[in-house]
Amino acid sequence: MDKKMIFSGIQPSGCLTVANYIGALKNWVKLQHEYHCCFSVVDLHAMTVRQDPKELRKRCMEFLVQYLACGIDPVENMIFFQSHVTTHSELAWILNCSTYMGELQRMTQFKDKSAKNEDNINAGLFTYPVLMAADILLYQTDLVPVGVDQKQHLELARDIAGRFNGIYGDTFKVPEPYIAEVGAKIMSLQAPEKKMSKSDDNPNAYIALLDAPDVIVRKLKRAVTDSDSLVKFAEGKDGINNLLTIYASFTGEKIEAIEARFDGKGYGDFKLAVAEVIVEGLRPVREKYEDLMQNKDYVHKIYTESAQKAQAISMRTMKKVYKKIGFVERG
Ligand code: TRP
């Protein structure tokens, strides 16, 4: 295998948004030819918060179909549900035994999430980054495209890999983060100083990939901006900065060019224009999604074959691990 390996995943909670599209999915589509890629719907991770089983099953399927609708090529890459590849949980256990409580206690996401879920601070929430490390290390991954908020988890994965290699000899490749340059951070439409979250309680805070055009227009109209009326990227104008970033990400234009076009125009016009580029940009995604949802057999074939491939590749690492740590070889 000469292509470098990439692993990335999105947790199936809430709904995929333009932030996921700009920050992750669009980049995946660009990376998929140059690299050997694994893109997973990380359903095991979703179990760290309480889920409604029926909703979860539906959402997992919708996420996977949206990966495809965004243009991920299922022949060149692996697209699968994390729970379909049994090695993820297997390696997570082994790595749990190579991770210190102190390391996990330092994870800012754990602190944030446990503050938000006071009634369900389960052990899975605590060891979540270890499962993520397993996801990555199983495939001898070179690069992990993640948002800045996941950098700490990736650092931990590198530490765990390094420690394991130090004790047992070379077993895992130590992965590098891959942080996209532009437009990686899309903010909430309602509180633009906060990240756009796919699980926000207020649906007006995000644009879902599957939002209908009229919903997108309505959400944009309600987007929080500031009290002057200059379409300019500037300090203290989080709302407008965010809309400019979204516009630029969809059209590929420079911010200055957009500012010039809207010179002398008000926020109302600008918001409608942002809505329009989003609607047009997402149109092919929406259409392909509808089409694929009518083709369940095809989708089933894709995730089944991908999972089989992923199982075989990751099993090679798993066997190496079991041998190195001293387990008796399976018959
Ligand atoms: N924890 C990641 C997130 O919340 C999702 C994830 C799980 C992931 N496993 C991964 C991302 C492996 C990259 C690689 O965004």
Coordinates of C-alpha atoms and ligand atoms in Angstrom, one line a residue:
M1 CA 0.0 0.0 0.0
D2 CA 1.7 3.2 -1.0
K3 CA -1.0 5.7 -0.4
K4 CA -1.1 7.2 3.1
M5 CA -3.9 6.2 5.4
I6 CA -6.5 8.6 6.7
F7 CA -9.2 7.9 9.3
S8 CA -11.9 10.2 10.3
G9 CA -15.4 9.9 11.9
I10 CA -18.4 11.9 12.9
Q11 CA -20.5 11.0 15.9
P12 CA -24.1 10.5 14.9
S13 CA -25.7 13.0 17.2
G14 CA -27.9 15.9 16.2
C15 CA -27.8 16.4 12.4
L16 CA -25.0 17.1 10.0
T17 CA -24.6 20.8 9.4
V18 CA -22.9 23.2 7.1
A19 CA -20.1 23.3 9.7
N20 CA -19.5 19.6 9.3
Y21 CA -19.7 20.1 5.5
I22 CA -17.2 22.9 5.3
G23 CA -15.0 21.6 8.1
A24 CA -15.0 17.9 7.4
L25 CA -17.0 16.4 4.5
K26 CA -15.8 18.8 1.8
N27 CA -12.2 18.1 2.8
W28 CA -12.8 14.4 2.9
V29 CA -14.0 14.6 -0.7
K30 CA -10.8 16.4 -1.7
L31 CA -8.5 14.0 0.2
Q32 CA -10.1 10.8 -0.9
H33 CA -8.1 10.3 -4.1
E34 CA -4.8 11.2 -2.8
Y35 CA -5.1 9.0 0.4
H36 CA -6.5 5.7 1.4
C37 CA -9.5 6.7 3.6
C38 CA -11.7 5.3 6.3
F39 CA -14.7 7.4 7.0
S40 CA -16.8 6.1 9.8
V41 CA -20.1 6.8 11.5
V42 CA -18.9 6.4 15.0
D43 CA -22.0 4.9 16.6
L44 CA -20.1 3.4 19.5
H45 CA -19.1 6.9 20.5
A46 CA -22.7 8.1 20.4
M47 CA -23.5 5.7 23.3
T48 CA -21.7 8.0 25.7
V49 CA -25.0 10.0 25.8
R50 CA -28.4 8.4 26.2
Q51 CA -30.0 7.6 22.9
D52 CA -33.4 6.6 21.7
P53 CA -32.7 3.3 19.9
K54 CA -35.1 3.9 17.0
E55 CA -33.9 7.5 16.5
L56 CA -30.3 6.4 16.7
R57 CA -30.7 3.7 14.0
K58 CA -32.4 6.2 11.7
R59 CA -29.8 8.9 12.3
C60 CA -26.9 6.5 11.8
M61 CA -28.2 5.6 8.4
E62 CA -28.9 9.2 7.5
F63 CA -25.4 10.2 8.4
L64 CA -23.9 7.4 6.2
V65 CA -26.0 8.3 3.3
Q66 CA -25.1 12.0 3.7
Y67 CA -21.4 11.0 3.5
L68 CA -22.1 9.4 0.2
A69 CA -24.3 12.3 -1.0
C70 CA -21.5 14.7 -0.3
G71 CA -19.4 12.8 -2.8
I72 CA -17.4 10.3 -0.9
D73 CA -16.4 7.6 -3.3
P74 CA -17.3 4.2 -1.8
V75 CA -15.1 2.2 -4.1
E76 CA -11.8 3.9 -3.4
N77 CA -12.6 4.4 0.3
M78 CA -14.2 2.6 3.2
I79 CA -17.4 4.0 4.6
F80 CA -18.8 2.1 7.5
F81 CA -20.5 2.0 10.9
Q82 CA -18.0 1.8 13.7
S83 CA -20.0 -1.0 15.4
H84 CA -19.8 -3.2 12.3
V85 CA -16.1 -3.6 12.7
T86 CA -15.5 -5.5 15.9
T87 CA -11.9 -4.6 16.4
H88 CA -12.7 -1.0 17.5
S89 CA -14.1 -2.2 20.8
E90 CA -11.5 -4.9 21.1
L91 CA -8.5 -2.5 20.8
A92 CA -10.2 0.1 23.0
W93 CA -10.1 -2.3 25.9
I94 CA -6.4 -3.0 25.5
L95 CA -5.7 0.7 25.1
N96 CA -7.7 1.4 28.2
C97 CA -5.1 -0.6 30.1
S98 CA -2.4 1.7 28.7
T99 CA -4.1 5.0 29.5
Y100 CA -3.9 6.8 32.8
M101 CA -6.8 8.2 34.7
G102 CA -4.9 11.5 35.0
E103 CA -4.6 11.8 31.2
L104 CA -8.3 11.3 30.7
Q105 CA -9.2 13.7 33.6
R106 CA -7.3 16.4 31.7
M107 CA -9.4 16.2 28.6
T108 CA -11.4 19.4 28.2
Q109 CA -14.2 17.7 26.3
F110 CA -14.8 15.4 29.1
K111 CA -15.0 18.3 31.6
D112 CA -17.4 20.1 29.3
K113 CA -19.6 17.1 28.6
S114 CA -19.7 15.9 32.2
A115 CA -20.8 19.4 33.2
K116 CA -23.6 19.3 30.7
N117 CA -24.7 15.7 31.5
E118 CA -24.5 15.7 35.2
D119 CA -27.1 12.9 35.5
N120 CA -25.2 10.6 33.2
I121 CA -21.4 10.9 33.7
N122 CA -20.7 7.3 32.6
A123 CA -17.4 5.5 32.3
G124 CA -17.8 5.6 28.5
L125 CA -17.8 9.4 28.5
F126 CA -14.5 9.2 30.4
T127 CA -12.8 6.7 28.1
Y128 CA -14.2 8.1 24.9
P129 CA -10.8 9.4 23.7
V130 CA -9.4 5.8 24.1
L131 CA -12.0 4.5 21.7
M132 CA -11.0 7.3 19.4
A133 CA -7.4 6.3 19.7
A134 CA -8.4 2.7 18.8
D135 CA -10.3 3.9 15.7
I136 CA -7.2 5.6 14.5
L137 CA -4.4 3.2 15.5
L138 CA -6.2 0.1 14.1
Y139 CA -5.5 1.2 10.6
Q140 CA -1.9 2.3 11.0
T141 CA -3.3 5.8 10.1
D142 CA -0.9 8.5 9.0
L143 CA -3.2 11.5 9.1
V144 CA -6.4 12.4 11.0
P145 CA -8.4 15.3 9.7
V146 CA -10.0 16.8 12.7
G147 CA -11.3 20.2 14.0
V148 CA -9.2 22.1 16.6
D149 CA -11.5 20.8 19.3
Q150 CA -10.3 17.3 18.7
K151 CA -6.6 18.1 18.8
Q152 CA -6.3 17.2 22.4
H153 CA -7.8 13.7 21.8
L154 CA -5.4 13.2 18.9
E155 CA -2.4 14.2 21.1
L156 CA -3.6 11.5 23.5
A157 CA -3.8 8.9 20.8
R158 CA -0.2 9.8 19.9
D159 CA 0.9 9.4 23.5
I160 CA -0.9 6.1 23.9
A161 CA 0.7 4.8 20.6
G162 CA 4.1 6.0 21.7
R163 CA 3.8 4.4 25.1
F164 CA 2.6 1.1 23.8
N165 CA 5.4 1.0 21.2
G166 CA 7.9 1.8 23.9
I167 CA 6.8 -1.1 26.1
Y168 CA 6.1 -3.8 23.5
G169 CA 8.1 -2.7 20.4
D170 CA 6.9 -1.1 17.2
T171 CA 3.2 -1.8 16.9
F172 CA 1.3 1.3 15.9
K173 CA 2.1 4.1 13.5
V174 CA 2.0 7.4 15.4
P175 CA -0.6 9.6 13.6
E176 CA -0.4 13.2 12.7
P177 CA -3.3 15.7 12.8
Y178 CA -4.5 17.2 9.6
I179 CA -6.2 20.6 10.3
A180 CA -7.7 22.2 7.3
E181 CA -6.6 25.8 6.5
V182 CA -9.7 27.8 5.6
G183 CA -13.2 28.1 6.8
A184 CA -12.6 25.3 9.3
K185 CA -14.5 27.1 12.1
I186 CA -18.1 27.9 11.4
M187 CA -20.0 29.6 14.3
S188 CA -23.6 29.4 15.6
L189 CA -26.0 31.6 13.7
Q190 CA -27.7 32.5 17.0
A191 CA -24.6 33.0 19.2
P192 CA -21.7 33.6 16.8
E193 CA -19.1 33.6 19.4
K194 CA -19.8 29.9 19.9
K195 CA -19.0 27.0 17.5
M196 CA -21.9 25.8 15.3
S197 CA -23.0 22.6 17.0
K198 CA -24.9 19.8 15.3
S199 CA -26.6 19.1 18.6
D200 CA -27.7 22.6 19.5
D201 CA -31.1 22.7 21.2
N202 CA -32.0 25.6 19.0
P203 CA -32.3 24.5 15.4
N204 CA -32.0 28.2 14.3
A205 CA -28.4 28.0 15.4
Y206 CA -27.3 25.7 12.6
I207 CA -28.1 24.9 8.9
A208 CA -28.6 21.2 8.5
L209 CA -27.4 19.7 5.2
L210 CA -30.9 18.4 4.7
D211 CA -32.7 21.6 5.5
A212 CA -35.2 22.6 2.8
P213 CA -34.4 25.8 0.9
D214 CA -37.2 27.8 2.6
V215 CA -35.9 26.7 6.0
I216 CA -32.4 27.9 5.1
V217 CA -33.7 31.3 4.0
R218 CA -35.6 31.6 7.3
K219 CA -32.7 30.6 9.5
L220 CA -30.4 33.1 7.7
K221 CA -32.9 35.9 8.1
R222 CA -32.9 35.3 11.8
A223 CA -29.1 35.0 12.0
V224 CA -27.7 37.2 14.8
T225 CA -25.5 40.1 13.5
D226 CA -24.4 43.4 14.9
S227 CA -25.9 46.9 15.1
D228 CA -24.0 48.6 12.3
S229 CA -24.7 47.7 8.7
L230 CA -21.3 47.2 7.1
V231 CA -20.7 43.9 5.3
K232 CA -17.0 43.8 6.4
F233 CA -14.9 41.3 8.2
A234 CA -13.8 43.0 11.4
E235 CA -13.2 42.5 15.1
G236 CA -16.4 42.5 17.1
K237 CA -18.5 41.5 14.1
D238 CA -18.7 37.7 14.9
G239 CA -22.0 37.2 13.1
I240 CA -21.1 39.0 9.9
N241 CA -17.6 37.4 9.9
N242 CA -19.2 34.0 10.2
L243 CA -21.6 34.7 7.3
L244 CA -18.7 35.9 5.2
T245 CA -16.8 32.8 6.0
I246 CA -19.7 30.6 5.0
Y247 CA -20.2 32.5 1.8
A248 CA -16.5 32.3 0.9
S249 CA -16.4 28.5 1.7
F250 CA -19.3 27.8 -0.6
T251 CA -18.2 30.0 -3.5
G252 CA -14.4 29.8 -3.2
E253 CA -14.2 33.6 -3.4
K254 CA -11.9 35.8 -1.3
I255 CA -13.6 37.6 1.6
E256 CA -12.5 41.0 0.1
A257 CA -14.3 40.3 -3.1
I258 CA -17.5 39.5 -1.3
E259 CA -17.1 42.6 0.9
A260 CA -16.7 44.7 -2.3
R261 CA -19.8 43.2 -3.9
F262 CA -21.9 44.1 -0.8
D263 CA -20.5 47.5 -0.4
G264 CA -23.4 49.9 0.3
K265 CA -25.9 47.0 0.7
G266 CA -27.6 46.2 3.9
Y267 CA -27.6 43.0 6.0
G268 CA -30.9 41.9 4.7
D269 CA -29.6 41.6 1.1
F270 CA -26.4 40.0 2.3
K271 CA -28.2 37.4 4.4
L272 CA -30.4 36.4 1.4
A273 CA -27.4 36.1 -0.8
V274 CA -25.7 33.8 1.8
A275 CA -28.9 31.7 1.9
E276 CA -28.8 31.4 -1.8
V277 CA -25.2 30.2 -2.1
I278 CA -25.9 27.6 0.6
V279 CA -29.1 26.4 -1.1
E280 CA -27.4 26.1 -4.4
G281 CA -24.3 24.6 -2.9
L282 CA -26.3 21.9 -1.1
R283 CA -28.7 21.2 -3.9
P284 CA -26.6 18.4 -5.4
V285 CA -26.1 16.9 -1.9
R286 CA -29.9 17.0 -1.2
E287 CA -30.7 15.5 -4.6
K288 CA -28.2 12.7 -4.3
Y289 CA -29.4 12.0 -0.8
E290 CA -33.0 11.6 -1.9
D291 CA -31.9 9.3 -4.7
L292 CA -29.7 7.1 -2.4
M293 CA -32.5 6.8 0.1
Q294 CA -34.5 5.2 -2.6
N295 CA -31.6 2.8 -3.2
K296 CA -31.3 1.1 0.2
D297 CA -29.8 -2.1 -1.3
Y298 CA -27.0 -0.2 -2.9
V299 CA -26.3 1.6 0.4
H300 CA -26.4 -1.7 2.3
K301 CA -23.9 -3.2 -0.1
I302 CA -21.5 -0.3 0.4
Y303 CA -21.4 -0.3 4.2
T304 CA -21.3 -4.1 4.3
E305 CA -18.4 -4.4 1.9
S306 CA -16.5 -1.5 3.5
A307 CA -16.9 -3.0 7.0
Q308 CA -15.6 -6.3 5.7
K309 CA -12.5 -4.6 4.3
A310 CA -12.0 -2.6 7.4
Q311 CA -12.3 -5.7 9.6
A312 CA -9.6 -7.5 7.6
I313 CA -7.2 -4.5 7.6
S314 CA -7.7 -3.8 11.3
M315 CA -7.5 -7.4 12.3
R316 CA -3.9 -7.4 11.1
T317 CA -3.1 -4.7 13.8
M318 CA -5.2 -6.6 16.3
K319 CA -3.3 -9.8 15.8
K320 CA 0.0 -8.0 16.2
V321 CA -1.2 -6.4 19.4
Y322 CA -2.4 -9.7 20.9
K323 CA 0.8 -11.3 20.1
K324 CA 3.0 -8.5 21.5
I325 CA 1.1 -8.4 24.8
G326 CA 1.4 -12.1 25.3
F327 CA -2.0 -13.6 24.5
V328 CA -2.2 -17.2 23.3
E329 CA -2.8 -17.2 19.6
R330 CA -6.3 -18.0 18.5
G331 CA -6.8 -21.4 16.8
Ligands
TRP1 N1 -14.4 12.5 18.6 C1 -14.6 12.9 17.2 C2 -15.5 14.1 17.3 O1 -16.3 14.3 18.2 C3 -15.2 11.9 16.4 C4 -14.3 10.7 16.2 C5 -14.4 9.5 16.8 C6 -13.1 10.7 15.4 N2 -13.3 8.7 16.3 C7 -12.5 9.4 15.5 C8 -12.5 11.7 14.6 C9 -11.4 9.1 14.9 C10 -11.3 11.4 14.0 C11 -10.7 10.1 14.1 O2 -15.5 14.9 16.3

